[in-house]
PDB file of C-alpha atoms in Angstrom:
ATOM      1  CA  UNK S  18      -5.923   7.347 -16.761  1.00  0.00           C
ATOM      2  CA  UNK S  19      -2.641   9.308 -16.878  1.00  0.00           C
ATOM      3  CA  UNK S  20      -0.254   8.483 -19.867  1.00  0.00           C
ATOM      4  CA  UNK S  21       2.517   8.503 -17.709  1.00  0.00           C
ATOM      5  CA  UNK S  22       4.532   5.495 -17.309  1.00  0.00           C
ATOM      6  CA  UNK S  23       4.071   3.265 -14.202  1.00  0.00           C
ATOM      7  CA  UNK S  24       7.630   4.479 -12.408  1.00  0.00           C
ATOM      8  CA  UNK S  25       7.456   7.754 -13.471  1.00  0.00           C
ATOM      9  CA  UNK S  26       6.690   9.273  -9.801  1.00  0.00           C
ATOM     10  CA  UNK S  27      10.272  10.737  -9.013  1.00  0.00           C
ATOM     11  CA  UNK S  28      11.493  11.673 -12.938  1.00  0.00           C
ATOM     12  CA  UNK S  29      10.799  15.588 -11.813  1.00  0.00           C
ATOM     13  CA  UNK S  30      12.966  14.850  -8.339  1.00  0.00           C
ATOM     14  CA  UNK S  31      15.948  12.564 -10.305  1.00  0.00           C
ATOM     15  CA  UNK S  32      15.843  13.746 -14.105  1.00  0.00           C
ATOM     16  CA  UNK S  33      19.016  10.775 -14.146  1.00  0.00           C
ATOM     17  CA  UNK S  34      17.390   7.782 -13.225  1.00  0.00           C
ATOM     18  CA  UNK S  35      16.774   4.861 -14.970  1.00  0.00           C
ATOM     19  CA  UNK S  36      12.782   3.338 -15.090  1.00  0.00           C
ATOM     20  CA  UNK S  37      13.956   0.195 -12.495  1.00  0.00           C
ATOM     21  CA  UNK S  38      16.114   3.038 -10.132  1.00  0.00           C
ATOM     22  CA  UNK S  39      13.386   5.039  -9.846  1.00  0.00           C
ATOM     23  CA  UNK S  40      11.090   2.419  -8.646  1.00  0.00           C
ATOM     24  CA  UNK S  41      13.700   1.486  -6.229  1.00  0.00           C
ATOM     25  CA  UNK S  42      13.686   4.791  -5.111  1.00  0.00           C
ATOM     26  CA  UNK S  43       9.816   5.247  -4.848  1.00  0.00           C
ATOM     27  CA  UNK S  44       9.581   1.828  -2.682  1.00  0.00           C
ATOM     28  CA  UNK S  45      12.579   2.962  -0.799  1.00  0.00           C
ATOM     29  CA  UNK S  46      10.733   6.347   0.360  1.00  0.00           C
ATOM     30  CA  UNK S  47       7.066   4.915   1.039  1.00  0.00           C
ATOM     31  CA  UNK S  48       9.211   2.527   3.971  1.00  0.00           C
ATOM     32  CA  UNK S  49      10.527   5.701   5.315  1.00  0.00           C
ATOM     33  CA  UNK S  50       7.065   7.382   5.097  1.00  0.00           C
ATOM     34  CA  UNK S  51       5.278   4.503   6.774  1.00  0.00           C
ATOM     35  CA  UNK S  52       7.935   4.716   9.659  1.00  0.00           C
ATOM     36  CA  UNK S  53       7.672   8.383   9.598  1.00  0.00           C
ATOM     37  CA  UNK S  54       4.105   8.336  10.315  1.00  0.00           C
ATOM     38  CA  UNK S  55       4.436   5.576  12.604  1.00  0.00           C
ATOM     39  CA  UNK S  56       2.803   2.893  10.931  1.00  0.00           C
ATOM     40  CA  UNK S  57       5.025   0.428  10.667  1.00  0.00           C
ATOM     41  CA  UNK S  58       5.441  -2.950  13.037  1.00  0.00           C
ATOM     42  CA  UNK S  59       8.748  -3.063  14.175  1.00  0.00           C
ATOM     43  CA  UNK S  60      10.416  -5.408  11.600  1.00  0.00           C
ATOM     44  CA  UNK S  61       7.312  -6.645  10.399  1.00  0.00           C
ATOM     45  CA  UNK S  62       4.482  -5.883   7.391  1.00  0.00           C
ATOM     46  CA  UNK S  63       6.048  -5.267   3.898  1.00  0.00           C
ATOM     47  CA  UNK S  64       5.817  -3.063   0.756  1.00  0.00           C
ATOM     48  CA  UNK S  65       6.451  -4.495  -2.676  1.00  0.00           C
ATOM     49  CA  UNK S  66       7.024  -3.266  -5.917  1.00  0.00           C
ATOM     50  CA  UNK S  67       6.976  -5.338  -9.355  1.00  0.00           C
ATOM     51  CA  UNK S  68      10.053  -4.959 -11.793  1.00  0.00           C
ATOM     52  CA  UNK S  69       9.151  -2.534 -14.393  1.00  0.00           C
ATOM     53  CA  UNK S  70       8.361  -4.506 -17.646  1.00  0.00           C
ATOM     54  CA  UNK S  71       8.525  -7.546 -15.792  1.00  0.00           C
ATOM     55  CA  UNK S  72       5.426  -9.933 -14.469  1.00  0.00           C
ATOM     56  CA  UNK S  73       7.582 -12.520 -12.652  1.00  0.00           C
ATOM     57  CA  UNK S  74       9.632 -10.000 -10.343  1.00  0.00           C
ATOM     58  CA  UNK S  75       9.250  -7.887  -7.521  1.00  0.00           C
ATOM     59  CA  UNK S  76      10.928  -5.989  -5.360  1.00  0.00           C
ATOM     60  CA  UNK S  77      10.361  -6.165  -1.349  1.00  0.00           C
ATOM     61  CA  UNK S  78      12.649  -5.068   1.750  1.00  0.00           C
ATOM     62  CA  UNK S  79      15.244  -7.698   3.278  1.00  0.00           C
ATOM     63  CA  UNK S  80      13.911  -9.408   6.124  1.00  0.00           C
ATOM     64  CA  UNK S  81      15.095  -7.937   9.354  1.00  0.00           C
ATOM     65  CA  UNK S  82      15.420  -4.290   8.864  1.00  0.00           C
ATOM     66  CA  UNK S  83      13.273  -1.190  10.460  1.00  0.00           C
ATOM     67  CA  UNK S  84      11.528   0.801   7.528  1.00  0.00           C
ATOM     68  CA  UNK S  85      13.532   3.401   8.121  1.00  0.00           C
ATOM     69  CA  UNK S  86      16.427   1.581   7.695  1.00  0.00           C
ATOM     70  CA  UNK S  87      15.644   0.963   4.142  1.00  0.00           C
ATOM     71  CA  UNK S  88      17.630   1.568   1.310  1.00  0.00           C
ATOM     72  CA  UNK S  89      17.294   1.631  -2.436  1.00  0.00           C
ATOM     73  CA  UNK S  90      20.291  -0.207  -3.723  1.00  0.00           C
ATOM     74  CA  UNK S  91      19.530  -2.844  -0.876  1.00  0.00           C
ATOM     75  CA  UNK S  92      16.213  -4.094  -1.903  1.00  0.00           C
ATOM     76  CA  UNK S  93      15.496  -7.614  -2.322  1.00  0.00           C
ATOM     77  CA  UNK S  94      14.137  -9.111  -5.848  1.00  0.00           C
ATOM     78  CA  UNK S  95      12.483 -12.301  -5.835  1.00  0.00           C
ATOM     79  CA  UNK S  96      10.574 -14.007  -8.248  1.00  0.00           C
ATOM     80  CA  UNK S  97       6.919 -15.290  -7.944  1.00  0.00           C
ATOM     81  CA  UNK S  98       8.188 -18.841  -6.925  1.00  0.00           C
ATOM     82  CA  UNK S  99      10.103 -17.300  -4.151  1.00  0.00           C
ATOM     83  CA  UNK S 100      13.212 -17.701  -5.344  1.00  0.00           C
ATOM     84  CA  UNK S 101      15.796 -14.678  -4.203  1.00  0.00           C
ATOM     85  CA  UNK S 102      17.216 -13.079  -7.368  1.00  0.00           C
ATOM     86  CA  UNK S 103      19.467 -10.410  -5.523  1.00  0.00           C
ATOM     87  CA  UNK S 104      19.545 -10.064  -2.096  1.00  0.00           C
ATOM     88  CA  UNK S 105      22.698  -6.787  -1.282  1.00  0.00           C
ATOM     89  CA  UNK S 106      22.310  -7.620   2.442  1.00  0.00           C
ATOM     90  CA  UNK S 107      21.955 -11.322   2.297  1.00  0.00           C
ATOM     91  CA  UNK S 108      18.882 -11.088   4.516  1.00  0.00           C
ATOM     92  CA  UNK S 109      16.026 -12.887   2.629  1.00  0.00           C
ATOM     93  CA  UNK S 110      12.291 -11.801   2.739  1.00  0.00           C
ATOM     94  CA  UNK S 111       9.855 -12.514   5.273  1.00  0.00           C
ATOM     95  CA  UNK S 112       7.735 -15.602   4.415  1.00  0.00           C
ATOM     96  CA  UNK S 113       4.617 -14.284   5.045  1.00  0.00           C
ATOM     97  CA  UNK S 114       5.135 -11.400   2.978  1.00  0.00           C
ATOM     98  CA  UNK S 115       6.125 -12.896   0.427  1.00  0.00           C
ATOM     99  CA  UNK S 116       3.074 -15.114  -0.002  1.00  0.00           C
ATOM    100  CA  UNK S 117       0.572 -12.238   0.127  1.00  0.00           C
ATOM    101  CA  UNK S 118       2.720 -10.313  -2.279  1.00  0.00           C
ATOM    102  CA  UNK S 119       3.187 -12.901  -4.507  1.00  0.00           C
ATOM    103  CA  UNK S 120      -0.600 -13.664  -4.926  1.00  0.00           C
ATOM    104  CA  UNK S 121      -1.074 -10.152  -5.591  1.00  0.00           C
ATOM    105  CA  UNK S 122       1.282  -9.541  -8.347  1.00  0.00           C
ATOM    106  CA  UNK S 123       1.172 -12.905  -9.792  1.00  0.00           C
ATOM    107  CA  UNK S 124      -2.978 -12.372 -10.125  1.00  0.00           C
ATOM    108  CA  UNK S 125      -3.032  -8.332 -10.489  1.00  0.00           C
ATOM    109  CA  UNK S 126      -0.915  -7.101 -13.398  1.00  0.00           C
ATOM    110  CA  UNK S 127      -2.707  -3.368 -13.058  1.00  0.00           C
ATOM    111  CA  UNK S 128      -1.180  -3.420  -9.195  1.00  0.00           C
ATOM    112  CA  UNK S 129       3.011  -2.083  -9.170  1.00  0.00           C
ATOM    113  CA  UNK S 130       2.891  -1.679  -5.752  1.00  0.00           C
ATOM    114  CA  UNK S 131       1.589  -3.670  -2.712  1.00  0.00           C
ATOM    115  CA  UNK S 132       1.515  -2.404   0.530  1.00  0.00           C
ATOM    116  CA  UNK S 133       0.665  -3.998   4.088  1.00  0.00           C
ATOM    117  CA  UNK S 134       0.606  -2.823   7.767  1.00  0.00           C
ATOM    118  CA  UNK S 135      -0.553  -3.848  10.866  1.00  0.00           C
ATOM    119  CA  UNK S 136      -1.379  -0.452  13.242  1.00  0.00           C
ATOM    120  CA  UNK S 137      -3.868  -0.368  15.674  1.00  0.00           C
ATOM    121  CA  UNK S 138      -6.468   1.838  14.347  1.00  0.00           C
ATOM    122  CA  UNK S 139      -6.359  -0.530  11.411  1.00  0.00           C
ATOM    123  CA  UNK S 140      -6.059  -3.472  12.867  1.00  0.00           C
ATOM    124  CA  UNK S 141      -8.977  -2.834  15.296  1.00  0.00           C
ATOM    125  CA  UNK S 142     -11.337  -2.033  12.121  1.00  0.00           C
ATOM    126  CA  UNK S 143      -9.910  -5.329  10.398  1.00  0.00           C
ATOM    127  CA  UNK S 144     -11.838  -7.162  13.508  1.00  0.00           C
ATOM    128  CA  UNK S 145     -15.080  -5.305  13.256  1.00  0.00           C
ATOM    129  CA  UNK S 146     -17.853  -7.091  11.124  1.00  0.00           C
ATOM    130  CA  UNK S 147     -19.009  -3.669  10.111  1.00  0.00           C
ATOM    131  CA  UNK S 148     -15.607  -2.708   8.423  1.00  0.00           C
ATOM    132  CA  UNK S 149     -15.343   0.497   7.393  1.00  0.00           C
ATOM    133  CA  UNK S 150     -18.111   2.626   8.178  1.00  0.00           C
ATOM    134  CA  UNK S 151     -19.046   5.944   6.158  1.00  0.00           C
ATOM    135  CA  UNK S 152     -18.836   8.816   8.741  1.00  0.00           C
ATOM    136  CA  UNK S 153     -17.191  11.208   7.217  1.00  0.00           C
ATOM    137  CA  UNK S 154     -15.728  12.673   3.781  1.00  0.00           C
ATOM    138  CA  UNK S 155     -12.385  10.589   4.600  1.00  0.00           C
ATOM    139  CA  UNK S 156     -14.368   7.152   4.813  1.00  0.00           C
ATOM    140  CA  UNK S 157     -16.173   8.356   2.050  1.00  0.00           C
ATOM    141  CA  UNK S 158     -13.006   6.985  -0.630  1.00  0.00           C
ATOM    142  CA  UNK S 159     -13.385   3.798   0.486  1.00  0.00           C
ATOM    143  CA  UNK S 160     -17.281   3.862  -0.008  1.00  0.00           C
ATOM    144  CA  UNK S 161     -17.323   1.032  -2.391  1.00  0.00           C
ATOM    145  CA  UNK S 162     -13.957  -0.943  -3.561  1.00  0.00           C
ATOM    146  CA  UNK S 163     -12.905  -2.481  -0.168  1.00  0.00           C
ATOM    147  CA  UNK S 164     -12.552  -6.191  -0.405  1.00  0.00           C
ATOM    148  CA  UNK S 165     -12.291  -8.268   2.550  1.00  0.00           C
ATOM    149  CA  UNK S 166     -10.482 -11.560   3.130  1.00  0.00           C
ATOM    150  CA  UNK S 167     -10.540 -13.917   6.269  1.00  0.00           C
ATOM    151  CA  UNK S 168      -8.158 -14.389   8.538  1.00  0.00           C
ATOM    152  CA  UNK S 169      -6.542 -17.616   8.447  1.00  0.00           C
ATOM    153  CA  UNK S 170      -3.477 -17.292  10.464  1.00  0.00           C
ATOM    154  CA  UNK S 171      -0.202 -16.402   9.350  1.00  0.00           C
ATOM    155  CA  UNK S 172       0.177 -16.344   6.178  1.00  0.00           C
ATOM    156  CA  UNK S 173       2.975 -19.209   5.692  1.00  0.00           C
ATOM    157  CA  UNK S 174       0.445 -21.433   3.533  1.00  0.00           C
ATOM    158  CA  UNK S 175       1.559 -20.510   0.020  1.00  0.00           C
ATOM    159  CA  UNK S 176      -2.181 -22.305  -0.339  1.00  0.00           C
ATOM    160  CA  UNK S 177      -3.809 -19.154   0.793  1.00  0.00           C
ATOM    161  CA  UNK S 178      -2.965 -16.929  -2.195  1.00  0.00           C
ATOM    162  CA  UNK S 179      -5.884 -18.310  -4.238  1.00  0.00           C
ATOM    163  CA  UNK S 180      -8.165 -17.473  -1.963  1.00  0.00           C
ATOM    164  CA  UNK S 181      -6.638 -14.042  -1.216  1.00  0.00           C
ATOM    165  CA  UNK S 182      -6.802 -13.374  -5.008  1.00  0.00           C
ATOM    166  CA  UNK S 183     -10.067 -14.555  -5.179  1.00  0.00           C
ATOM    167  CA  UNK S 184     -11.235 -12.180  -2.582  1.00  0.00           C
ATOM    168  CA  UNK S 185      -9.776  -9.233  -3.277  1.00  0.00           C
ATOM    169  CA  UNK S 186     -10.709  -9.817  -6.609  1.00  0.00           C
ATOM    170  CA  UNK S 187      -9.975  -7.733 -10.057  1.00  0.00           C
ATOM    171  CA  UNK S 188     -10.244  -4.345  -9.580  1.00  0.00           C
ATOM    172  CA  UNK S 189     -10.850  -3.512  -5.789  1.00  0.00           C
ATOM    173  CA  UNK S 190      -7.887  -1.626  -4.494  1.00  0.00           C
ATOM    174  CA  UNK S 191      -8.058  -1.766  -0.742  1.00  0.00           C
ATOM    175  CA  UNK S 192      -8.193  -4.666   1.134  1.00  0.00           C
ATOM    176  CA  UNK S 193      -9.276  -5.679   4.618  1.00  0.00           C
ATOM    177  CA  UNK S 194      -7.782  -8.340   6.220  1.00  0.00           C
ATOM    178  CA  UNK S 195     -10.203 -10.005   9.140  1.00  0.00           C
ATOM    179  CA  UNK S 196      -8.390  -9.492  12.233  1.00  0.00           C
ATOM    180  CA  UNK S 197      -4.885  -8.686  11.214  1.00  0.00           C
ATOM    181  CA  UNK S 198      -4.641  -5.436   8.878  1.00  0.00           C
ATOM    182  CA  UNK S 199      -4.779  -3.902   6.183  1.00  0.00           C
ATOM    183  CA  UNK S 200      -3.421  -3.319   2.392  1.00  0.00           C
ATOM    184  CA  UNK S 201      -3.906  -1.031  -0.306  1.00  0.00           C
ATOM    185  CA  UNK S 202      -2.649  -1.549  -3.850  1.00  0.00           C
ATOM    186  CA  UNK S 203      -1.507   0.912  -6.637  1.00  0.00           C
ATOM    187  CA  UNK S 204      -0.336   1.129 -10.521  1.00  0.00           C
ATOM    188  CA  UNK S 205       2.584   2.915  -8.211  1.00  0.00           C
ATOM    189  CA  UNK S 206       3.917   3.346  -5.567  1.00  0.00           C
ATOM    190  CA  UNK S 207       2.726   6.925  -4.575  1.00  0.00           C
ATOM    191  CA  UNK S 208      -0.761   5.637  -5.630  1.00  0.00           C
ATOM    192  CA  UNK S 209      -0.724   2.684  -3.191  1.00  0.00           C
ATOM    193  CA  UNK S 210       0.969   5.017  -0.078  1.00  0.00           C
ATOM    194  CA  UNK S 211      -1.543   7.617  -0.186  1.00  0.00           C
ATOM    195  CA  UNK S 212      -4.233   5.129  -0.417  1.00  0.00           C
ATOM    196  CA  UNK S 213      -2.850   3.659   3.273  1.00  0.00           C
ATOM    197  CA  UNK S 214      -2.483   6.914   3.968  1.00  0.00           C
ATOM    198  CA  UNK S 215      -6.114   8.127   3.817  1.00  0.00           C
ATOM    199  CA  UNK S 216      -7.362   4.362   4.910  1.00  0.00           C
ATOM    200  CA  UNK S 217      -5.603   4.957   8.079  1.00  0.00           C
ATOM    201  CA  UNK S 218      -6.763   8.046   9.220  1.00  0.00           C
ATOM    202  CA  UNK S 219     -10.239   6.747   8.160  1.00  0.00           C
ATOM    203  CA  UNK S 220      -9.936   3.905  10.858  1.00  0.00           C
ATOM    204  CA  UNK S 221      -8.558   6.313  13.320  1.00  0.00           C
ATOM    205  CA  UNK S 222     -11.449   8.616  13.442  1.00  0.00           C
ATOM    206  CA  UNK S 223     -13.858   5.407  13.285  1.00  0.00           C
ATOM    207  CA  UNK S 224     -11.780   4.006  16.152  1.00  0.00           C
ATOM    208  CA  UNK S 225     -12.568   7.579  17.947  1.00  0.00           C
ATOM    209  CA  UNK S 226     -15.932   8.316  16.893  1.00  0.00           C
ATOM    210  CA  UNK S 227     -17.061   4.797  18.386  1.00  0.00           C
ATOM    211  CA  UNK S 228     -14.859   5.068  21.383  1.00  0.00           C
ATOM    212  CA  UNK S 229     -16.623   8.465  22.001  1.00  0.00           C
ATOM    213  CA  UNK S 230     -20.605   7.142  22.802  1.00  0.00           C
ATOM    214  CA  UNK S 231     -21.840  10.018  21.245  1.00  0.00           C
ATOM    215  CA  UNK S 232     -24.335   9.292  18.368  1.00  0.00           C
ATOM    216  CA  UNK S 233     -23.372   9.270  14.810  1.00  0.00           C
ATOM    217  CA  UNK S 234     -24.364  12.021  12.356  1.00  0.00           C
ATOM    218  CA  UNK S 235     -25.493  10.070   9.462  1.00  0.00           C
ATOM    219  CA  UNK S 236     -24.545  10.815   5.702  1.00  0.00           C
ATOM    220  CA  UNK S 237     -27.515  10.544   3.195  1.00  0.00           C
ATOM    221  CA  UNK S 238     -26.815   7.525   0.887  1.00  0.00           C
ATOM    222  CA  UNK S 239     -26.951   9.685  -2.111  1.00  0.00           C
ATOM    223  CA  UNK S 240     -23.939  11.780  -0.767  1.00  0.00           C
ATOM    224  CA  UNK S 241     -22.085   9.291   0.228  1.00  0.00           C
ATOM    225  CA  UNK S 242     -22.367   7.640  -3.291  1.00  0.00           C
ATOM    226  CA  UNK S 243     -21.515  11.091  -5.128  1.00  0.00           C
ATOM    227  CA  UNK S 244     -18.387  11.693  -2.933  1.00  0.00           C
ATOM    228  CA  UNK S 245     -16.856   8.533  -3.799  1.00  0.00           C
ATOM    229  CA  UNK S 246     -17.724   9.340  -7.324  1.00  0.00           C
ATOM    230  CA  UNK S 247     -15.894  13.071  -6.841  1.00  0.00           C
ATOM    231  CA  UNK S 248     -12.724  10.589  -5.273  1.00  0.00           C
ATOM    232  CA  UNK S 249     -12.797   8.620  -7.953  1.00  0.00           C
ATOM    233  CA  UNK S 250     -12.830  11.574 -10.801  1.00  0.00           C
ATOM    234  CA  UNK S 251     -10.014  13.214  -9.218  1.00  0.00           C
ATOM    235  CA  UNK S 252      -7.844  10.516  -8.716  1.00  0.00           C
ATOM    236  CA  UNK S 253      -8.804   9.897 -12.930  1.00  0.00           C
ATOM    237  CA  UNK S 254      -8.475  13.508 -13.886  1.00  0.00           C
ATOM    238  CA  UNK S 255      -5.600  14.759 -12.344  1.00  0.00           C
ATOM    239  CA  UNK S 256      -2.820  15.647 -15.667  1.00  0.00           C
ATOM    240  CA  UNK S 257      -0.595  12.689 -13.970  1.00  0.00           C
ATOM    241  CA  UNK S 258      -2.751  10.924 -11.702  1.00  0.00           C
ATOM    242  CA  UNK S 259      -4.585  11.584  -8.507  1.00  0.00           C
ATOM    243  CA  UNK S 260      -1.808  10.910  -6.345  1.00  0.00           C
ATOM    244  CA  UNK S 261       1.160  12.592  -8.346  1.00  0.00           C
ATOM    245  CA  UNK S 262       1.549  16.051  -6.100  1.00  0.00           C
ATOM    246  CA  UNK S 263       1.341  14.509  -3.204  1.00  0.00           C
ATOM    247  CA  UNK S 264       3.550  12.100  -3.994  1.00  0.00           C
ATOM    248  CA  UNK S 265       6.179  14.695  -4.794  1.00  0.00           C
ATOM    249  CA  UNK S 266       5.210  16.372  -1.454  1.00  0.00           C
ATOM    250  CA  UNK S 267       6.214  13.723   0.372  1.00  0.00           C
ATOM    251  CA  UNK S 268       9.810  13.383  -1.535  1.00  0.00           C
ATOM    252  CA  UNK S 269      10.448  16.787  -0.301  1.00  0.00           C
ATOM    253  CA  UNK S 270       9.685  15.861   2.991  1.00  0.00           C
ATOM    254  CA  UNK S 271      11.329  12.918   2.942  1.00  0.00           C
ATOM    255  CA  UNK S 272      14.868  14.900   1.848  1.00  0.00           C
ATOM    256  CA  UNK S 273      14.469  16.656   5.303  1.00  0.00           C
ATOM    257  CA  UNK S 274      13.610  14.177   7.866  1.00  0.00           C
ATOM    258  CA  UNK S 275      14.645  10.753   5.921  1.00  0.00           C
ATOM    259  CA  UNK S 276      16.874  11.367   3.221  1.00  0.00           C
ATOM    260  CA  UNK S 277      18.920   7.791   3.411  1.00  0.00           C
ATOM    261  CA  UNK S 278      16.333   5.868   1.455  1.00  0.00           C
ATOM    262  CA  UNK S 279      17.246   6.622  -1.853  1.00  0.00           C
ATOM    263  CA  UNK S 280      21.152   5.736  -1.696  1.00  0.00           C
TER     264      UNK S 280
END
């Protein structure tokens, strides 16, 4: 895997920032980029980030605001407890994201970034017993590595996180939740934002192609199997990691449309 550190995302972008500021910064910018490409829920769903160097802390956005109203400096740290460490707006974290996150960093010290949403393409697939079905190159990522875990209503029952651990497991990446969304997790956050990025076009075009009721052109078993394993050596290849230029890409854009997230 790339020897760069696990923050190092925006070092090219802001040469002056400190490991934990840049992190801040990266978490900042994939809330902007999920509102940008409208797949955020109003106030709801939730991105965190774990403390650099640090297995008890993460960062998460203060209960309350639109993604796009997120800012750097006003992120909220809390520990794996729940207890608020620093909280700039005074706003507290939602209580349902901070259970999932918290069984996800507290079980999964490879994963520095959590993220959750709750769209319609993705929540529609989260309700189908099939899942994710292999279709197309897109789907083809998420050939093998997708956990699953059931629904078992809002996730206030801090109770829940074993389970949730249990079934996502210790390596799997991308995780379906029955009947309520979805979540991908990264060693950063670029990793974890392009994975939701890709996992929700994939449940677009399944949402389409089976809305269409034409028949499905099938994908030989064998290719689908080698084009996960192409997926998988590019994202392990790549000089900084699979996800580093577009990560970078999406900076840029970000400076254009959505430039507020990284005061």
């Amino acid at each position: 895997m790339s020897s760069q550190t696990d923050y190092d995302f925006v070092r090219d972008t802001y040469p002056n920032l400190s490991e934990q500021e840049r992190v801040r910064v990266d978490l900042a910018a994939a809330y902007h980029l999920i509102e940008h490409f409208q797949m955020s829920d109003s106030i709801y769903t939730h991105i965190s980030a774990r403390v650099p160097g640090d297995n008890e802390h993460f960062l998460i956005n203060p209960y309350g605001t639109r993604f796009g109203e997120v800012k750097a400096s006003e992120l909220v740290t809390i520990d794996l407890d729940g207890t608020i460490i620093d909280d700039p707006c005074d706003m507290g974290a939602n209580p349902a994201g901070f259970t999932i996150h918290s069984a996800i960093h507290g079980a999964r010290h490879d994963v520095k970034c959590a993220l959750h949403t709750h769209t319609v393409a993705g929540v529609a697939v989260s309700s189908m017993q099939t899942g994710i079905l292999p279709l197309n190159q897109w789907a083809l990522q998420f050939y093998h590595g997708v956990s699953r875990h059931k629904y078992e209503g809002i996730a206030l029952n801090l109770e829940e996180r074993e389970r949730l651990v249990k079934d996502v497991g210790p390596e799997n990446k991308t995780l379906i939740l029955d009947n309520h969304g979805l979540m991908t997790m990264g060693e950063n956050v670029g990793e974890a934002f392009t994975l939701m990025y890709n996992l929700e076009r994939v449940c677009k075009v399944q949402m389409s192609v089976l809305a269409s009721g034409q028949p499905v052109q099938p994908i030989d078993s064998d290719v689908c199997e080698l084009t996960y394993q192409q997926y998988k050596h590019f994202a392990e290849i790549s000089q900084r990691g699979g996800f580093h230029a577009e990560w970078l890409a999406y900076l840029r854009l970000l400076e254009k449309v959505s430039p507020t997230y990284k005061e």
